[in-house]
CSV table of C-alpha atoms and ligand atoms in Angstrom, one decimal:
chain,number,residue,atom,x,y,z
W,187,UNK,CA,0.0,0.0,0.0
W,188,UNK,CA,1.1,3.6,-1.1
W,189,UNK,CA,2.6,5.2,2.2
W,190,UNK,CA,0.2,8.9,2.7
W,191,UNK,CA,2.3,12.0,3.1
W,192,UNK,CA,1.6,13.2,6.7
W,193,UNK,CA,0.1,16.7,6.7
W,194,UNK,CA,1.3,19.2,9.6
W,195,UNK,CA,0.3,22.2,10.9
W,196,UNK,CA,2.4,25.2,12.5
W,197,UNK,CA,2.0,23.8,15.7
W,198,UNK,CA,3.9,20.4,14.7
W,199,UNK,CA,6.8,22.9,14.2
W,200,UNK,CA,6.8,24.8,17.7
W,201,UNK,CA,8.7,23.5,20.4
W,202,UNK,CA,7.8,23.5,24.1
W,203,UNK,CA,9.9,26.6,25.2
W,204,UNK,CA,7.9,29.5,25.8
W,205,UNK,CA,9.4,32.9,23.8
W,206,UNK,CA,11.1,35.4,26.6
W,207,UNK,CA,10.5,38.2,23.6
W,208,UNK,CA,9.0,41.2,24.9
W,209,UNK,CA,4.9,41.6,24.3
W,210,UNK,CA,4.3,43.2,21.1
W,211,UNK,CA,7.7,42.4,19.6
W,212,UNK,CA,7.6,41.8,15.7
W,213,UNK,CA,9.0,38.3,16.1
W,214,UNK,CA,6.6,36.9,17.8
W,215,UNK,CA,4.9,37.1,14.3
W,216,UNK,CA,8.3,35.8,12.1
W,217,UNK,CA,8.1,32.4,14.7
W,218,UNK,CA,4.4,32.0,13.5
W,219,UNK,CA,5.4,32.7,9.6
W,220,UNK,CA,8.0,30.2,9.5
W,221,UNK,CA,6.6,27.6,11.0
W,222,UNK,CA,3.1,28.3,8.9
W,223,UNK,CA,5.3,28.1,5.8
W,224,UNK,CA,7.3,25.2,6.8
W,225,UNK,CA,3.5,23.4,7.5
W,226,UNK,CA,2.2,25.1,3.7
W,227,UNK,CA,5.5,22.9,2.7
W,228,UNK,CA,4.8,20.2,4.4
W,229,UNK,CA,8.2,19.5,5.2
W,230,UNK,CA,9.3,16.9,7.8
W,231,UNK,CA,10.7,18.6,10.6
W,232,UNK,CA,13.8,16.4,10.6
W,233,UNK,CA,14.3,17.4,6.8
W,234,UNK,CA,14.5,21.3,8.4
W,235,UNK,CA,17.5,23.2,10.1
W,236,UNK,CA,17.2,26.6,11.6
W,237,UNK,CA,20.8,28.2,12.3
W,238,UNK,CA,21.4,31.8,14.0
W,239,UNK,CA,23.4,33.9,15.3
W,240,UNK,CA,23.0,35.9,19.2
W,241,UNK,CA,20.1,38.3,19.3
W,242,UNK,CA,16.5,38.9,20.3
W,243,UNK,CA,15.5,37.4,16.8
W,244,UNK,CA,18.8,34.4,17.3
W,245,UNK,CA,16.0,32.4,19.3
W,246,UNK,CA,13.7,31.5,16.9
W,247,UNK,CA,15.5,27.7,16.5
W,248,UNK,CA,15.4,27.0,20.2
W,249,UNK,CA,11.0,28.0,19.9
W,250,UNK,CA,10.7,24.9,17.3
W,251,UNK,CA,11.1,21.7,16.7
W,252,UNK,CA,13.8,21.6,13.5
W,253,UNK,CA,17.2,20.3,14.1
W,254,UNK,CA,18.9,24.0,15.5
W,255,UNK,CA,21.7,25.4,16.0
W,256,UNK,CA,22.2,28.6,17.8
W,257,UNK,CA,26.0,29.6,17.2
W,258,UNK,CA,28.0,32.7,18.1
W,259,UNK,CA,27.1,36.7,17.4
W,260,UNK,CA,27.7,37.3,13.3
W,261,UNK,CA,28.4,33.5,12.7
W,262,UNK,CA,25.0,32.1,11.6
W,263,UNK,CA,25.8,32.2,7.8
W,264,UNK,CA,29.1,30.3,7.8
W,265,UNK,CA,27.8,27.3,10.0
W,266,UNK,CA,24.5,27.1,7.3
W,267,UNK,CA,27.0,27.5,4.5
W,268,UNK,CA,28.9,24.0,5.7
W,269,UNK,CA,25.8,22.6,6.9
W,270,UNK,CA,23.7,22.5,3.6
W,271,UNK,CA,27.2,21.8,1.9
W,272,UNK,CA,27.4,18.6,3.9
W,273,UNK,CA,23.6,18.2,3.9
W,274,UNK,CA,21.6,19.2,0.8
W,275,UNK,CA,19.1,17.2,1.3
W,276,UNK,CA,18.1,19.5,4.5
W,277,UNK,CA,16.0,22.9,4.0
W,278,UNK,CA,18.2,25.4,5.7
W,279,UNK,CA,16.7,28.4,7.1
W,280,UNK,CA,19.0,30.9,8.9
W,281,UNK,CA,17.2,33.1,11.3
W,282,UNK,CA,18.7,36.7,12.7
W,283,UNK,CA,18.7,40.6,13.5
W,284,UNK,CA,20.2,43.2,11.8
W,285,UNK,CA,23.1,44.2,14.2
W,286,UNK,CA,24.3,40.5,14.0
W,287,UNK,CA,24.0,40.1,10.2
W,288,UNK,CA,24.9,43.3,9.2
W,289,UNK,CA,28.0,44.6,11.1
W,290,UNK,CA,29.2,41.4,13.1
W,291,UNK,CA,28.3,38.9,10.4
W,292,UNK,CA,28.5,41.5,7.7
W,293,UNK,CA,31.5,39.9,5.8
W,294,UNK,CA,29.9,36.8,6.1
W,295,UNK,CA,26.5,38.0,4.1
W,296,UNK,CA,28.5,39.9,1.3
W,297,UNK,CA,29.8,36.3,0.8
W,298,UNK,CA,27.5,34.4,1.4
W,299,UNK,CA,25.2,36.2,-1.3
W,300,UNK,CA,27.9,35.7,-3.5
W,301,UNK,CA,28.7,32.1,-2.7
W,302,UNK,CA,24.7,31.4,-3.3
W,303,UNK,CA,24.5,28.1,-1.6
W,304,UNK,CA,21.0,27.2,-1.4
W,305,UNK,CA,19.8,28.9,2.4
W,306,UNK,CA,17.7,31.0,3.1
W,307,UNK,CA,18.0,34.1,5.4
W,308,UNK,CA,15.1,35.9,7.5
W,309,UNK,CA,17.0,38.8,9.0
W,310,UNK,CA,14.1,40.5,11.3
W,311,UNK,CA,15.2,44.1,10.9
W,312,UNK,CA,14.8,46.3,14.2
W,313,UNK,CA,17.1,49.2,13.6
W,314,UNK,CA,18.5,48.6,17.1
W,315,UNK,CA,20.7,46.2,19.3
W,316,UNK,CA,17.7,44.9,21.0
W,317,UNK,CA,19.2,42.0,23.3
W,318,UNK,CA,22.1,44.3,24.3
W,319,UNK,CA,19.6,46.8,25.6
W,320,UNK,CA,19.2,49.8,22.2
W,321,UNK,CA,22.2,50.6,21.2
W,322,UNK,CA,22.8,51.7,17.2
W,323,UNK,CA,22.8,49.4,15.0
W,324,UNK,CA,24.3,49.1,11.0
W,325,UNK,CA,20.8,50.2,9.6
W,326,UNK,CA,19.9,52.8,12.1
W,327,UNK,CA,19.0,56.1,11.0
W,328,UNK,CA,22.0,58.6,11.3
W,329,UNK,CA,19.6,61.2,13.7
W,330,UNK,CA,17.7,58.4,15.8
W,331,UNK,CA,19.4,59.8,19.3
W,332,UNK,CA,17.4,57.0,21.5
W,333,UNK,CA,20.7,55.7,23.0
W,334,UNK,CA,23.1,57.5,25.2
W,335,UNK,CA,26.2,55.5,23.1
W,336,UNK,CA,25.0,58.5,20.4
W,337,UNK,CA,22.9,60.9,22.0
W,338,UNK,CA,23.0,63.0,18.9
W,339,UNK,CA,22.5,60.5,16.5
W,340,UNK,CA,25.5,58.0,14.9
W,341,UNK,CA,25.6,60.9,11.9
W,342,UNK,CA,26.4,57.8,9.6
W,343,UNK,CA,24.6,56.8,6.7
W,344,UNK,CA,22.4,53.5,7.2
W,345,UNK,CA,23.3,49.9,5.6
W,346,UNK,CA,21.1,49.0,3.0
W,347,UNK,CA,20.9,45.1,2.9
W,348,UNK,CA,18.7,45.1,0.0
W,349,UNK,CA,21.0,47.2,-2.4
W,350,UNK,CA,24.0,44.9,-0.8
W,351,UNK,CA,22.7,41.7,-1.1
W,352,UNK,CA,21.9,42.2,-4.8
W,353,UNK,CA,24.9,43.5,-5.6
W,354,UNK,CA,26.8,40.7,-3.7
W,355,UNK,CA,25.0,38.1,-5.7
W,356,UNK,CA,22.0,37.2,-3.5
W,357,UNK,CA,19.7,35.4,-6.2
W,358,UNK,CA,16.0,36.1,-4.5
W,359,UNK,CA,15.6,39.6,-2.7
W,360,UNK,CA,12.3,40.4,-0.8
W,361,UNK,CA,10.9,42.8,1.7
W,362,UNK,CA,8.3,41.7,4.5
W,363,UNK,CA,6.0,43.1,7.2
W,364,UNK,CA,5.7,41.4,10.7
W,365,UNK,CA,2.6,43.2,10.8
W,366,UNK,CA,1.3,40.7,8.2
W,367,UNK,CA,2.5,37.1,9.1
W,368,UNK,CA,0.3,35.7,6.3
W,369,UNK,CA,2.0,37.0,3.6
W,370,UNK,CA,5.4,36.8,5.2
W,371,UNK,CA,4.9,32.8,5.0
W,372,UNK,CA,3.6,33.1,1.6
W,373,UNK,CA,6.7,34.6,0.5
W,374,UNK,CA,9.2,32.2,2.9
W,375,UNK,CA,7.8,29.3,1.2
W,376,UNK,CA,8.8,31.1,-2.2
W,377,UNK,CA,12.5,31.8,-0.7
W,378,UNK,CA,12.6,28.2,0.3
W,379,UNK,CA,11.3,27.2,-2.7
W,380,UNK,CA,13.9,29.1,-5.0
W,381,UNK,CA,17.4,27.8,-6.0
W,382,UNK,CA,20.4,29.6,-4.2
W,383,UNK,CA,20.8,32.3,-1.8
W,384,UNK,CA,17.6,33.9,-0.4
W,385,UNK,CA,17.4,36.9,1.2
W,386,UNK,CA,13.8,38.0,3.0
W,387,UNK,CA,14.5,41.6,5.3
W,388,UNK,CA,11.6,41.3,7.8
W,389,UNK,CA,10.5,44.8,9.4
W,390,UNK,CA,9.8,43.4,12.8
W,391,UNK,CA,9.5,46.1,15.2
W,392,UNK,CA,11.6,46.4,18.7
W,393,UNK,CA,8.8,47.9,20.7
W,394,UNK,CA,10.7,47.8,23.7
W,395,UNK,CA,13.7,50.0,22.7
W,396,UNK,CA,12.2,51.7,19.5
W,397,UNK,CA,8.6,52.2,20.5
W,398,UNK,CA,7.8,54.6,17.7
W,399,UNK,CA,8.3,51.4,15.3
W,400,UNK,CA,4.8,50.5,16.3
W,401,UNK,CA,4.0,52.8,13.8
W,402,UNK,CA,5.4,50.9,11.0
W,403,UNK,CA,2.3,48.5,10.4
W,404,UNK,CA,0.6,52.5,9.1
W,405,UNK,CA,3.7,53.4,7.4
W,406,UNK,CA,4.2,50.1,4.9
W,407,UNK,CA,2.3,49.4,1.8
W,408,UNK,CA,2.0,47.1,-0.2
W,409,UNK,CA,5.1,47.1,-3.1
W,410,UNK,CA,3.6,48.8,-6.3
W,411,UNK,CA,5.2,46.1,-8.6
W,412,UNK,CA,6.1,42.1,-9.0
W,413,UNK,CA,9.5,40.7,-9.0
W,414,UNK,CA,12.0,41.2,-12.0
W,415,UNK,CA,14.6,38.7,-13.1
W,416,UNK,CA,16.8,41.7,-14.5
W,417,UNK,CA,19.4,42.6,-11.5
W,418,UNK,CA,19.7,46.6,-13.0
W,419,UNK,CA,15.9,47.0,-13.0
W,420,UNK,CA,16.0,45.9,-9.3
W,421,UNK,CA,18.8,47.6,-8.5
W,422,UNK,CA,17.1,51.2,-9.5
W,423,UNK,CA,13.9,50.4,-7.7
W,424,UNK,CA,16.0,49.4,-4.4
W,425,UNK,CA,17.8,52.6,-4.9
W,426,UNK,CA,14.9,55.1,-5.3
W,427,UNK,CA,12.9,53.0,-2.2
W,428,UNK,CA,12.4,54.7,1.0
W,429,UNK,CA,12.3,50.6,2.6
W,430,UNK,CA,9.0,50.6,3.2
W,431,UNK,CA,7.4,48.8,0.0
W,432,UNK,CA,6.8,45.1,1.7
W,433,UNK,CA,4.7,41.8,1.0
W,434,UNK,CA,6.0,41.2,-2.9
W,435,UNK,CA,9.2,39.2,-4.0
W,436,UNK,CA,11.8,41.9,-5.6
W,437,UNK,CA,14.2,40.0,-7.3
W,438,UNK,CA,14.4,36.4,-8.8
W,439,UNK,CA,18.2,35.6,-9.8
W,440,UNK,CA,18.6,32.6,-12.6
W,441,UNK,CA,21.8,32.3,-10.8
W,442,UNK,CA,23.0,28.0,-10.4
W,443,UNK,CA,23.1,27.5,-6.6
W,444,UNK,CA,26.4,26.5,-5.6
W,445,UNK,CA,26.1,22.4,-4.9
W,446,UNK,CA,30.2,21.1,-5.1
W,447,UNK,CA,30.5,17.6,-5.5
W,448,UNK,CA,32.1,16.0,-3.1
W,449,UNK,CA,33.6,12.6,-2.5
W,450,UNK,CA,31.9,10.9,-0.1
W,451,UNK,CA,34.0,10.9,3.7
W,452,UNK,CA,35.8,7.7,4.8
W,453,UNK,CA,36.6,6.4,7.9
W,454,UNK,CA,35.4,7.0,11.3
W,455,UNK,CA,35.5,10.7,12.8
W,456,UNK,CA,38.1,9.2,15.3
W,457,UNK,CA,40.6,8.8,11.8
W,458,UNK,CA,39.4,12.3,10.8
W,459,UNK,CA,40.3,13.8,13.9
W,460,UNK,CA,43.6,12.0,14.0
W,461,UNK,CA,44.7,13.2,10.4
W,462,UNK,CA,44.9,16.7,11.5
W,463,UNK,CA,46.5,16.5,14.7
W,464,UNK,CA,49.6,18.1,15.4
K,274,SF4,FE1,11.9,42.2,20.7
K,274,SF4,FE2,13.2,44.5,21.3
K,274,SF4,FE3,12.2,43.0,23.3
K,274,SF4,FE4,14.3,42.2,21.8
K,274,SF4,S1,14.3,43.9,23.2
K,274,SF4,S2,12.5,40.9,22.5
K,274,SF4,S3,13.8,42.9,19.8
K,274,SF4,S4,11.0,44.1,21.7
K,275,MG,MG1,18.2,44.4,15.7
């Protein structure tokens, strides 16, 4: 008899640990999309890894019930990188904030994008060091003077990750809301779904240490047009966006994922272990 494919629901995907996020904060809303998306997939939860780095949004593998690994501040990408390397047959989904990605991890997403292994990256954008308590982060405006590390403001320029990432070679750019979790899973299951590296920028508000994000779920709107395959066009509407056009995909890259062969490993990881000692 034909085996039946078991269905799941977003609950199949949640582990037991209660989230310690604040109440209100946007990622509350980015646990619920992926796991929803994971569910619209149907994928077997032992087919799934979520990797981070150290943050407020870094906890989102310890809240489910994929394989995990929570790894060091700015590190997230590298670890996924040898993971889905070792393992392609695993969905790897790597899960962080912007002061991680960005400034500690930021060498590792210019090359990741350009490597572009077949992950994909949620980075729930805050403007802020939430888990260190609101200082400046890389995409913080240049007058927001909410922390006494800059009580007048950084005066710098913000990162763009968007603008970045397609220049370094990310192959599927796209903007979210946390404010609207159903259509943040709709387009996770696209990321997932499409070859090489992914990048979705999630606006997920810090209520706790930039209150005035609340108003973010007024400010968005909806992004006026669909995805284009032609990087320049892309580039120009990233350029001229003030980075609050959410909900559509931006960019789809025909890019070939980077899948090295490699010859399969011999010998116990006592042998392994032994050939590189000292
Ligand atoms: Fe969320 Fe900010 Fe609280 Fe961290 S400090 S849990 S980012 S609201
Ligand atoms: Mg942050």
């Amino acid at each position: 008899m034909e085996a039946v494919a078991r269905k799941y629901v977003a609950k199949d995907y949640k582990s037991d640990l209660k989230p310690v996020w604040c109440p209100g904060c946007g990622d509350y809303a980015v646990l619920n999309a992926v796991t929803r998306a994971l569910a619209e997939m149907s994928l077997p939860p032992e087919q799934v890894a979520l990797v981070s780095g150290i943050g407020c949004s870094s906890r989102i593998p310890a809240y489910t019930r994929a394989y995990g690994f929570h790894g060091v501040h700015g590190r997230a990408l590298p670890v996924a990188t040898g993971l889905k390397l070792a393992r392609p047959d695993l969905t790897v989904i790597v899960t962080g904030g912007d002061g991680d990605g960005f400034s500690i991890g930021g060498n590792h997403f210019l090359h990741a994008c350009r490597r572009n292994v077949d992950l994909t990256y949620i980075v729930m954008d805050n403007q802020v060091y939430g888990m260190t308590k609101g200082q400046a982060s890389p995409t913080t405006a240049p007058d927001w003077e909410g922390s006494k590390l800059t009580p007048d403001g950084t005066g710098i320029n913000p990162f763009q990750p968007l603008v970045v990432g397609l220049a370094s070679g990310a192959n599927f750019i796209s903007r979210v809301s946390s404010s609207d979790p159903k259509n943040m899973a709709r387009i996770i299951v696209e990321a997932i779904q499409h070859p090489g590296f992914s990048l979705v920028q999630v606006l997920s508000p810090c209520v706790t240490f930039r209150p005035e994000q609340s108003e973010w779920r007024d400010i968005v709107r909806t992004a006026a047009v669909d995805f284009t395959d032609d990087a320049a066009r892309a580039a120009r509407r990233l350029m001229t966006d003030d980075g609050f056009n959410v909900g559509k995909v931006l960019y789809k890259g025909q890019r070939p994922p980077y899948r090295p062969e490699f010859e399969k490993t011999r010998g116990s990881v006592a042998e392994l272990e032994a050939g590189f000692a000292l």
